[in-house]
Short mmCIF file of C-alpha atoms in Angstrom, two decimals:
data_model
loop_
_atom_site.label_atom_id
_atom_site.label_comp_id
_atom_site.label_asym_id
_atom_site.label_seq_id
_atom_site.Cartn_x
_atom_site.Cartn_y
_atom_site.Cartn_z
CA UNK A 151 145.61 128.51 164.85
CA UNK A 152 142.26 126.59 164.90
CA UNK A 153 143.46 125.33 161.09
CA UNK A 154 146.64 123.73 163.02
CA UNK A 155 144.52 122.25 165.43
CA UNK A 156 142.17 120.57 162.85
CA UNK A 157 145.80 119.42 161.04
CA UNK A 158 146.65 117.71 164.26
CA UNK A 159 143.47 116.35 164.48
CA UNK A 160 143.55 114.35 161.00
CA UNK A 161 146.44 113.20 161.76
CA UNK A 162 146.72 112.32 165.73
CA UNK A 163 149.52 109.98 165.81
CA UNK A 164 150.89 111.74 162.44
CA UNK A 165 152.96 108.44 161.35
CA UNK A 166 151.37 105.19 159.96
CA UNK A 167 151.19 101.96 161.62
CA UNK A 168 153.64 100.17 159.74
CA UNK A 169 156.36 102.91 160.86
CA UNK A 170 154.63 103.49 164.66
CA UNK A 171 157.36 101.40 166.27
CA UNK A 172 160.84 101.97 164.90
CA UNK A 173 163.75 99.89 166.85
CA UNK A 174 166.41 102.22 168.73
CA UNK A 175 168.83 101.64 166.05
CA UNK A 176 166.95 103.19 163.68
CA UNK A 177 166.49 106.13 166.10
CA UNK A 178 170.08 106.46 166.80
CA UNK A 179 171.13 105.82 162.97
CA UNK A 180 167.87 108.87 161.78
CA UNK A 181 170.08 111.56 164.51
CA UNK A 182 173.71 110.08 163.98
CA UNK A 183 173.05 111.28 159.84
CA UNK A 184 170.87 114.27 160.56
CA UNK A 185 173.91 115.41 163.10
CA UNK A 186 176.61 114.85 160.61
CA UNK A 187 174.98 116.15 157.66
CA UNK A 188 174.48 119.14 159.78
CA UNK A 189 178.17 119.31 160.98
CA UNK A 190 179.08 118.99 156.60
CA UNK A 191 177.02 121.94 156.16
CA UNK A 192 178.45 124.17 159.24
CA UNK A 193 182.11 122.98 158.29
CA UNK A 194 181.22 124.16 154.40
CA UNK A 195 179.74 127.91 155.39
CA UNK A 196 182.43 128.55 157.55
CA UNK A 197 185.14 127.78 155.35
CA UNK A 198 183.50 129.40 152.50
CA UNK A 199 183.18 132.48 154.63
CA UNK A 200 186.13 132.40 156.81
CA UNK A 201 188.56 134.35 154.53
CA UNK A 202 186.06 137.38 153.91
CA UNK A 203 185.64 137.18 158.18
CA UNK A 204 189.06 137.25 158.87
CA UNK A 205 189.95 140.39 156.32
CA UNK A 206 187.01 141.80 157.73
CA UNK A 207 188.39 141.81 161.38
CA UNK A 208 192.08 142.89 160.04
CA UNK A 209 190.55 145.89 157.96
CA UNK A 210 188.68 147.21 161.14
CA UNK A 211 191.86 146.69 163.34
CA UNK A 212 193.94 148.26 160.43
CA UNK A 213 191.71 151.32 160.17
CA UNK A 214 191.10 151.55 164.00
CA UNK A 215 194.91 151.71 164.35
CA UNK A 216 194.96 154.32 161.47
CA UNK A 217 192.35 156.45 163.32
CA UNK A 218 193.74 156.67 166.82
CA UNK A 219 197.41 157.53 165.52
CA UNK A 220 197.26 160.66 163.49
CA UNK A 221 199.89 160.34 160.72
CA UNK A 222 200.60 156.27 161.01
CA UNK A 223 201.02 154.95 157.46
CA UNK A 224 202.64 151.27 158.58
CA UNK A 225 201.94 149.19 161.74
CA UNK A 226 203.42 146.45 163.10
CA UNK A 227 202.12 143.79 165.99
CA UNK A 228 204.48 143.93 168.94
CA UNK A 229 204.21 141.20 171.52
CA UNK A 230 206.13 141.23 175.13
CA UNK A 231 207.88 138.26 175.25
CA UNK A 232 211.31 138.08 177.41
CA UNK A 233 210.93 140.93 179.43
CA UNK A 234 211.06 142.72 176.16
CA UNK A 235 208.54 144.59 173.24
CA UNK A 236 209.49 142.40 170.04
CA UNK A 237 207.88 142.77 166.33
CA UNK A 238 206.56 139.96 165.48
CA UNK A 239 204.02 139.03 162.52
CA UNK A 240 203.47 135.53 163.56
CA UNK A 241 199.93 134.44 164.61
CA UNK A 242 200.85 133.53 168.29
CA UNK A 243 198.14 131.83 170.80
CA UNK A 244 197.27 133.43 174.41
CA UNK A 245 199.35 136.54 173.52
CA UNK A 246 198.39 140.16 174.21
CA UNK A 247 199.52 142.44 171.18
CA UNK A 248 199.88 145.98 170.54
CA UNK A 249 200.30 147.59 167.32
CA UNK A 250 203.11 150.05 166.77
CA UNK A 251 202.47 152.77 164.47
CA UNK A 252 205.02 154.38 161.75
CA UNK A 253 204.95 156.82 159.00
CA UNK A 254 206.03 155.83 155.95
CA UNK A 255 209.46 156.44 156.27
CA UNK A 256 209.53 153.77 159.13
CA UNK A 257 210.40 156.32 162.08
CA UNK A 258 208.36 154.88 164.87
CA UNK A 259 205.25 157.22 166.22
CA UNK A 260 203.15 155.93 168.21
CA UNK A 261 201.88 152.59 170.16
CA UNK A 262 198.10 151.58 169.27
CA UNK A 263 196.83 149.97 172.77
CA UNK A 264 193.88 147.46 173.14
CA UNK A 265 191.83 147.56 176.11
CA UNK A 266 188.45 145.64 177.46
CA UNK A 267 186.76 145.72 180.60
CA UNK A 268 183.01 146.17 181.77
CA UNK A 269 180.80 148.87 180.53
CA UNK A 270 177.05 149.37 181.78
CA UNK A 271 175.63 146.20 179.70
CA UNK A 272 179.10 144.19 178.21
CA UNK A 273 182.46 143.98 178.18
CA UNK A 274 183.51 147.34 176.04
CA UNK A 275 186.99 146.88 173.76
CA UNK A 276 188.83 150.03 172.81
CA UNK A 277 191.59 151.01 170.70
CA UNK A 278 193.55 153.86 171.75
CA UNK A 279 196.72 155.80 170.20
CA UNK A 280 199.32 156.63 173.19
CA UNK A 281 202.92 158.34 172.36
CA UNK A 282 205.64 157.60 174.66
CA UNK A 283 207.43 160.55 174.25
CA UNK A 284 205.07 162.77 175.26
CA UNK A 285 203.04 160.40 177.54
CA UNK A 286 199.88 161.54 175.83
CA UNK A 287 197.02 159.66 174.61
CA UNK A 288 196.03 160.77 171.24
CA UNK A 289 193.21 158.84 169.69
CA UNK A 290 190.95 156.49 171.53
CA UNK A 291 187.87 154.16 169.29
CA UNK A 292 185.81 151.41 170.62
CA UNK A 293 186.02 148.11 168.79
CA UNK A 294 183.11 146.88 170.49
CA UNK A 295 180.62 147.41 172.66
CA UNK A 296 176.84 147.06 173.57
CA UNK A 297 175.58 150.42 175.38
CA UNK A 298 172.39 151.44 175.67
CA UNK A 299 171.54 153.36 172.62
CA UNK A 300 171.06 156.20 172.75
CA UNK A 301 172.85 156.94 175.93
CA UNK A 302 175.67 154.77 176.38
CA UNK A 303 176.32 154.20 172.82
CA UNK A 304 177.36 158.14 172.73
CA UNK A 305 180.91 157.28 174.09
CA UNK A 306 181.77 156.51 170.21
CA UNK A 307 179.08 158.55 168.58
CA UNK A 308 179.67 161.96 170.44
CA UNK A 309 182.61 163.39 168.92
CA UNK A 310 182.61 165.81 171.28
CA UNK A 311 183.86 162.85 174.15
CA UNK A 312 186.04 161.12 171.78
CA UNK A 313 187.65 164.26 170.94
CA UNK A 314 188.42 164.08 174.78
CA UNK A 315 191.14 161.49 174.14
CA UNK A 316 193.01 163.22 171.13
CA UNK A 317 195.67 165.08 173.63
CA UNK A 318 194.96 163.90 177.02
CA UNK A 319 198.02 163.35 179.63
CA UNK A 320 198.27 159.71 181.26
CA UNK A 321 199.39 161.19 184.56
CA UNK A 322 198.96 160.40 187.07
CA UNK A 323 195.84 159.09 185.85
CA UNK A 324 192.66 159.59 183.78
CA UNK A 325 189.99 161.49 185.62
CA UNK A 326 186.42 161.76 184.39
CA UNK A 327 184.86 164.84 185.51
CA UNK A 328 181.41 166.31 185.18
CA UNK A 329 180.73 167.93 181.56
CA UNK A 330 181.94 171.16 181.57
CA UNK A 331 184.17 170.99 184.34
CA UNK A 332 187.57 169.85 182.40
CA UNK A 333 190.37 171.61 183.94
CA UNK A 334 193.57 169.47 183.92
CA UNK A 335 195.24 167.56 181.16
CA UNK A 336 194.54 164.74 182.77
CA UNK A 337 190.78 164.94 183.10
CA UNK A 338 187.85 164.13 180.45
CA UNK A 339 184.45 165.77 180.07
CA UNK A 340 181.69 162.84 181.01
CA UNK A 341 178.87 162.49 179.03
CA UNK A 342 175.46 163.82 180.88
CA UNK A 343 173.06 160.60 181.22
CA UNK A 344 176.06 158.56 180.59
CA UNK A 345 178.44 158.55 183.49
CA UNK A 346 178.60 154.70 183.83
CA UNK A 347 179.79 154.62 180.47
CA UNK A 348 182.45 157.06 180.33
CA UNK A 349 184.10 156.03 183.75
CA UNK A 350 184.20 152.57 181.98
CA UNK A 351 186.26 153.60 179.45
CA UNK A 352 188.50 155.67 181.86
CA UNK A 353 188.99 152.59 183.74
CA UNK A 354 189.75 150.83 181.10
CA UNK A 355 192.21 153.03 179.63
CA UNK A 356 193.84 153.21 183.45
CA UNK A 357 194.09 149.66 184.00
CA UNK A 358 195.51 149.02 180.56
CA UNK A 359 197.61 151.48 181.29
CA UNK A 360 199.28 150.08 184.35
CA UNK A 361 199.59 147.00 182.23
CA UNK A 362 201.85 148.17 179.62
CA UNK A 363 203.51 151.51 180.19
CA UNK A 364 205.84 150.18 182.51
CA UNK A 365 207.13 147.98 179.90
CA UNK A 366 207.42 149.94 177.19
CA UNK A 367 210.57 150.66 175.88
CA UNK A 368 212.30 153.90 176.56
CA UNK A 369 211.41 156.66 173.84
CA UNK A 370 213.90 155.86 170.87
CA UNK A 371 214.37 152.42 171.24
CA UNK A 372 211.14 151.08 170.16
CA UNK A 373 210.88 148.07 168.73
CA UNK A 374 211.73 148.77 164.46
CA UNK A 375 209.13 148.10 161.42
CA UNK A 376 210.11 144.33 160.58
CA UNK A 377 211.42 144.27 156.86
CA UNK A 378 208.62 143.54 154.63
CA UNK A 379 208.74 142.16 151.23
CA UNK A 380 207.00 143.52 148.50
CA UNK A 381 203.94 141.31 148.27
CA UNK A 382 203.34 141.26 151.37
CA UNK A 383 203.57 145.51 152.20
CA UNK A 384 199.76 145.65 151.53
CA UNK A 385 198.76 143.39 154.42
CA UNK A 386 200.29 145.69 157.07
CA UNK A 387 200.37 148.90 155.69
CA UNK A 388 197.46 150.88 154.64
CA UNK A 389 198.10 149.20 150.83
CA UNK A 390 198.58 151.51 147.66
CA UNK B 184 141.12 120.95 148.76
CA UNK B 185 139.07 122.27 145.48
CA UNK B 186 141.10 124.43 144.39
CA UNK B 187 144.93 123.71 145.18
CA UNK B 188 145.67 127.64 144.16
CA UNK B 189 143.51 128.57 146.58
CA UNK B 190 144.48 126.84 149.15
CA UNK B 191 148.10 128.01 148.85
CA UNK B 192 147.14 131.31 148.65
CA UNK B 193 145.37 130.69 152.17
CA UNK B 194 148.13 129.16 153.38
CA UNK B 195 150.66 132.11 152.97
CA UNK B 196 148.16 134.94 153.81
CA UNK B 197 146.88 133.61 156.87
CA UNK B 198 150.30 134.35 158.12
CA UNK B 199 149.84 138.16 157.74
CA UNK B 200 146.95 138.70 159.75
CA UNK B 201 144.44 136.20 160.86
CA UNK B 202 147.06 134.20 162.24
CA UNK B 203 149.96 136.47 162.71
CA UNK B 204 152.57 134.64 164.86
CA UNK B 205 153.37 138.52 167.48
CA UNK B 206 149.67 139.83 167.17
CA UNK B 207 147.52 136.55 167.51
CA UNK B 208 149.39 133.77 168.47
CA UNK B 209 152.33 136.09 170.37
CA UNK B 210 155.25 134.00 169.71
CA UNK B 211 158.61 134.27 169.60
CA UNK B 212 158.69 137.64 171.67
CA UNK B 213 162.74 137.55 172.69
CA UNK B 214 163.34 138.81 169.20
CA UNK B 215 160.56 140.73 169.35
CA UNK B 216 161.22 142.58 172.47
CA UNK B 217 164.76 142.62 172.14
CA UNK B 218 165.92 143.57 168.28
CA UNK B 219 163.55 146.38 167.63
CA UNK B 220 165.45 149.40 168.61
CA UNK B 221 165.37 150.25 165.59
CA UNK B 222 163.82 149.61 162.16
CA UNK B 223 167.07 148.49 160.13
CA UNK B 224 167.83 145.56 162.85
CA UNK B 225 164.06 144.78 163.05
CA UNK B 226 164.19 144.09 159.26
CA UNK B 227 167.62 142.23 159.55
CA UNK B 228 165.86 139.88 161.98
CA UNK B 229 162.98 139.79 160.35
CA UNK B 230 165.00 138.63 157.22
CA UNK B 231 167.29 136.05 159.21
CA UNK B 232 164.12 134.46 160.55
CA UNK B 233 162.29 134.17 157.24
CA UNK B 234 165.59 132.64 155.59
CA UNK B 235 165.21 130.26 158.59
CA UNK B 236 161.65 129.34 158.79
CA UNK B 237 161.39 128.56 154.86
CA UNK B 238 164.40 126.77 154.86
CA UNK B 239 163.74 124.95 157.69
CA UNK B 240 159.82 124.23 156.81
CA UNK B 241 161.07 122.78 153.40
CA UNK B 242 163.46 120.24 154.54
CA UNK B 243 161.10 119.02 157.14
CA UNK B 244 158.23 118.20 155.18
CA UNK B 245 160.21 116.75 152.63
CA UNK B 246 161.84 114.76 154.87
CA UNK B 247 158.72 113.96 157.28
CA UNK B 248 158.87 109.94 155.89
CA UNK B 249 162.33 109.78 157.09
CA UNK B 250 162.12 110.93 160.78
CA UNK B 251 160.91 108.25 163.47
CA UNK B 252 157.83 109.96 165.58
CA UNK B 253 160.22 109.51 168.87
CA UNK B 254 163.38 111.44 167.87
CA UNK B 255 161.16 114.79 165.54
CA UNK B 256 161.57 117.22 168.11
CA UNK B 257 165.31 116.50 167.79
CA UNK B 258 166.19 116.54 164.14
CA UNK B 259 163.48 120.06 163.65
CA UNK B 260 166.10 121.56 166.50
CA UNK B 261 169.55 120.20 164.11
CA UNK B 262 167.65 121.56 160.78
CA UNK B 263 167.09 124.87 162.31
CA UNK B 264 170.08 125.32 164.43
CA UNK B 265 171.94 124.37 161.25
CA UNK B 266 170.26 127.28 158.80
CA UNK B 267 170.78 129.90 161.99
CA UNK B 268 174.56 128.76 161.92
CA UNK B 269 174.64 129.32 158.05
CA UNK B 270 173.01 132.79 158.21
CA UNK B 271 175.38 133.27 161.15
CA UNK B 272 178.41 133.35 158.98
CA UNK B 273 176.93 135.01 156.13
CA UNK B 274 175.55 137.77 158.36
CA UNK B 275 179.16 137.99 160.00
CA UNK B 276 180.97 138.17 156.46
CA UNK B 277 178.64 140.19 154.05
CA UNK B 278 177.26 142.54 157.14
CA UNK B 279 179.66 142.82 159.90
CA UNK B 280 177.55 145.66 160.87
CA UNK B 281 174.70 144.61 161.31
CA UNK B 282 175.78 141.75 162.59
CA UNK B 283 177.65 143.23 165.59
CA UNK B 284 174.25 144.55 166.15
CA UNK B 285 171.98 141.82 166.40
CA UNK B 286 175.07 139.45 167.85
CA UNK B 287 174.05 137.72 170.09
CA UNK B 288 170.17 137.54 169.12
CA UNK B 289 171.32 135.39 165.69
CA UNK B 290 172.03 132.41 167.35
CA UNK B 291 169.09 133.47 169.96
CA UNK B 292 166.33 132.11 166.46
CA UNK B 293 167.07 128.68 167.15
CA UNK B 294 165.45 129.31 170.37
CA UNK B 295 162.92 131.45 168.68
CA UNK B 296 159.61 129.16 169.26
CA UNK B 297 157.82 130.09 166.33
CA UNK B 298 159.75 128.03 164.42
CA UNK B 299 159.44 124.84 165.83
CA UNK B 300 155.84 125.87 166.74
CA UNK B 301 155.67 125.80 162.68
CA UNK B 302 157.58 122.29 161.81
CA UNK B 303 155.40 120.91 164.99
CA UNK B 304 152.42 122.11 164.26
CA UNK B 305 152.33 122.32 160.27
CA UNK B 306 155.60 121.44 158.15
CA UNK B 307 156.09 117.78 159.27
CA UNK B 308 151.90 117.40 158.86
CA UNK B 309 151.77 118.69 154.92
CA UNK B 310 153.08 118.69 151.51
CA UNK B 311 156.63 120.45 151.01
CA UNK B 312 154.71 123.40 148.52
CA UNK B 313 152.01 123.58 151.37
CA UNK B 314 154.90 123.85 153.97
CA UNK B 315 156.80 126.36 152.45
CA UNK B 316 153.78 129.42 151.99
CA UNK B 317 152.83 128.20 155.44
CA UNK B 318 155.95 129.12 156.15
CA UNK B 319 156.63 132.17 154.13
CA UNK B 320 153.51 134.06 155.34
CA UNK B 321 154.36 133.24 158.93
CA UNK B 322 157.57 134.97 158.43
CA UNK B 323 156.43 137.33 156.26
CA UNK B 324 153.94 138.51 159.36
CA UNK B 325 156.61 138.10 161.89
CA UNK B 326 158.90 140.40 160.23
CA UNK B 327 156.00 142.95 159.67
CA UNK B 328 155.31 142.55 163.14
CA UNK B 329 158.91 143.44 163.73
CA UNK B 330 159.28 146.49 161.27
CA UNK B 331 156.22 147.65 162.84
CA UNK B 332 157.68 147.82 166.18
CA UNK B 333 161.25 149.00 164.93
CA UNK B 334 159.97 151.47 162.87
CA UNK B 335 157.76 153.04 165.78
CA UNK B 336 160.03 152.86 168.65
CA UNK B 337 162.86 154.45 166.17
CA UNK B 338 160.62 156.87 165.29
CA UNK B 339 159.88 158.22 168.78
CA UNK B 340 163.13 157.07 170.40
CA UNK B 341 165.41 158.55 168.29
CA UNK B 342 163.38 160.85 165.74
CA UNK B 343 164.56 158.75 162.37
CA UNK B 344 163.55 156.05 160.29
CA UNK B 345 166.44 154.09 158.77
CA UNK B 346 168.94 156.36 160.31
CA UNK B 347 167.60 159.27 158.37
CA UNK B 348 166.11 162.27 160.80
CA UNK B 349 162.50 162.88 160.54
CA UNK B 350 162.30 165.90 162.52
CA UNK B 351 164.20 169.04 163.11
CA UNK B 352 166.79 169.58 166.03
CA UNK B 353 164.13 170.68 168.41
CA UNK B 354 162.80 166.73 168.65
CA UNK B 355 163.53 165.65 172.08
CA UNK B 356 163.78 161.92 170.96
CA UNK B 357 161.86 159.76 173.82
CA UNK B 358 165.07 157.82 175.24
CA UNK B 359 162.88 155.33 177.00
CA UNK B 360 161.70 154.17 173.48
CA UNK B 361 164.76 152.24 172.52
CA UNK B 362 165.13 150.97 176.20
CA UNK B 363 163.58 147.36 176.91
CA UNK B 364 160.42 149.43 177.94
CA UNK B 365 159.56 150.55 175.40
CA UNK B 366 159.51 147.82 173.55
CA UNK B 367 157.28 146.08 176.32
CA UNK B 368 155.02 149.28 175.75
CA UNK B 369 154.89 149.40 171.98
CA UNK B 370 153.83 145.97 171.73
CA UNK B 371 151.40 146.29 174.62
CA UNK B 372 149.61 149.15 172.73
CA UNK B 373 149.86 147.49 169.32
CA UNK B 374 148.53 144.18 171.03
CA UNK B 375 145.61 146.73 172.09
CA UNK B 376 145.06 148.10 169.19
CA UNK B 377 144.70 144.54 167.44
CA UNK B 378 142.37 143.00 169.19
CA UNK B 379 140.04 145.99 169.23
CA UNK B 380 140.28 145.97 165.48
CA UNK B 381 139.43 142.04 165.87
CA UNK B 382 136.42 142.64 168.15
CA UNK B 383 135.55 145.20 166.42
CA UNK B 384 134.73 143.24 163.13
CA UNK B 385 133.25 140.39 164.77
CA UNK B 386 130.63 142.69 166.23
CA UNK B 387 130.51 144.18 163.27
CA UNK B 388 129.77 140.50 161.53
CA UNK B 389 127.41 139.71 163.98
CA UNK B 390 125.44 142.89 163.78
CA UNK B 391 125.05 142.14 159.83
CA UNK B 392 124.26 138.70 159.84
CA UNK B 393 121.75 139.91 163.01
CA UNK B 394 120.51 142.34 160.26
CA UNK B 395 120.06 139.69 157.41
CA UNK B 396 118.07 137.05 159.88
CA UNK B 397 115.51 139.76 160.60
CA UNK B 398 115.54 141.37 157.22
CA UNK B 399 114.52 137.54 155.82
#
């Protein structure tokens, strides 16, 4: 530090004379460039890197969907729009999607659910599977979150909780109880030292709930797997 | 200025220790404090910054003759916010792990004071091959400083280095470790540590050249 100090010190007013009053213009023009050159280079990286971000976020969704719906082999985005579930694959603005899971064969199975709300530090997002003929919950993974780790971050870690959510009944609601002390379908062990946590996700999984269940279709007349050509098979099924 | 090797060399390894921007000149202590749960993010950081710092440093001294006195402070901030927004999206599409990790502490570097401390205080002052091992060994000892304290508080917080367990299943890992406190107590005690090492040799120095005035 004492070496900056003697820099500064050669150099007090660090510009020469000739330069030591520029006019505002110049000032302006010497930000105006650096700012735009800046903006070139921002615009370049995230074009360059946009396509390998986007995959990215569809091969997470893809294999999240996967995960929380044993057996799925094709999914399909479903939008409610009308009063009504529709299949849609259009990229649509300010529109809350689910995914709707099928085996190969096309014979619908189950509806893949996203959810957010608060956890202990963030807002948490989860993915979970739900079947409509049973009214079960069969799969639940968090997209994102930022728990403490350690504690918190054991509501995806801890298989033991996540394998809370792989046949768990929706009514009349999702109860966390204390570890141990599961007695009712409708009831999930807690994790000890992170109660916050899993109530958050409970919560989230109930207020979701009261969002969409009431709309869904009745069993049977789900919404079918849109027609997909050939080319295109890869980019919502699982791929070859 | 005799030797122009030498003085390189001096330039990049002050960096490391005598002038190490956590230990002696405690800068940029968000990332610090905040990233170095564990040793893997500490490095990513670590990384981020150096790609930062150099690539920041090197632009600004080469372009010292171009920026008016008035309006520096402003183009260091667009050079640096510019490289954290490119390491941003590289980050985000080559480690989307590690990125969801450290989130919100990438754009955070722009912030991150040692860096402007540096163009202030040293790129926009020197030569662009003086600039850049200035730079280098001040990120070089920042992300030591980092591992250092990732590598610990992993250690003790969660019994592995790198994800891979160190001890058996009978280590009760020391939660508060890879809570804020402990990073507040890690650096404390590393901070302690330092300066008694520092004090240390200056006695040390003193007693010898003590020696060598009575000895002559």
């Amino acid at each position: 530090m004492t070496r900056d100090k003697a820099d500064a010190a050669n150099r007090p007013d660090g510009r020469t004379a000739a330069e030591s009053e520029p006019g505002s213009l110049r000032l302006v023009a010497t930000l105006a460039i650096a700012g735009l050159l800046s903006g070139v280079a921002i615009i370049g990286i995230f074009e360059v890197t946009l396509e390998t971000i986007t995959a990215n976020r569809a091969r997470e969704l893809r294999e999240a969907v996967f995960k929380v719906l044993p057996g799925v082999e094709l999914m399909q985005k479903l939008i409610y729009k009308e009063n009504k579930l529709i299949a849609t694959n259009e990229q649509e603005q300010d529109e809350l999607p689910i995914y709707g899971g099928y085996d190969s064969e096309g014979q619908f199975i189950g509806y893949a659910i996203p959810g957010e709300g608060p956890g202990f530090q963030d807002t948490i997002k989860i993915l979970y599977g739900y079947k409509a003929d049973t009214r079960k919950i069969v799969g639940m993974e968090v997209l994102d979150s930022r728990e403490t780790p350690g504690l918190g971050d054991k509501i995806y870690k801890d298989a033991s909780f996540v394998a809370n959510f792989t046949n768990l009944s929706v009514e009349p609601e999702i109860i966390a109880v204390k570890k141990g002390k599961k007695s009712a379908p409708n009831e999930i062990d807690a994790i000890t030292g992170a109660t916050i946590s899993s109530k958050a996700i409970v919560k989230i999984i109930n207020n979701t709930n009261q969002i969409w269940l009431s709309n869904l279709p009745e069993p049977g007349q789900e919404p079918e797997l849109l027609v997909v050509e050939e080319e295109s098979a890869a980019d919502t099924g699982r791929g070859e | 200025m005799a030797k122009d090797q030498n003085q390189n060399y001096e330039e990049f390894v002050k960096g490391l220790w005598r002038d190490n921007p956590v230990f002696v000149q405690v800068l940029g202590m968000c990332p610090m404090l905040a990233v170095t749960n564990s040793a893997i993010n500490a490095l990513t950081m670590g990384l981020a910054t150096f790609f930062v710092l150099v690539g920041s440093s090197f632009l600004v001294s080469s372009l010292k003759q171009f920026i008016p006195k008035q309006v520096r402070i402003s183009s260091f901030i667009i050079i640096i916010a510019t490289f954290v927004t490119v390491i941003d999206y590289t980050l985000l599409a080559l480690m989307p792990k590690v990125h969801k990790e450290l989130g919100a502490f990438i754009p955070l570097i722009v912030a991150n004071c040692m860096i402007l401390g540096r163009q202030e205080a040293f790129a926009s002052r020197n030569t662009v091959k003086l600039a850049v091992m200035d730079a280098m060994g001040m990120a070089s000892g920042f992300m030591i400083a980092l591992f250092t304290l990732g590598a610990i508080r992993e250690i003790l917080g969660d019994g592995a280095l790198f994800g891979v367990k160190l001890f058996g299943d009978n280590f009760e890992p020391w939660i508060i470790m890879i809570l804020p406190p402990g990073g507040f107590l890690t650096l404390g005690l590393i901070l302690l540590c330092f300066n008694w090492f520092t004090v240390r040799k200056q006695q040390f120095l003193e007693k010898v050249a003590a020696a060598e005035r009575s000895g002559a």
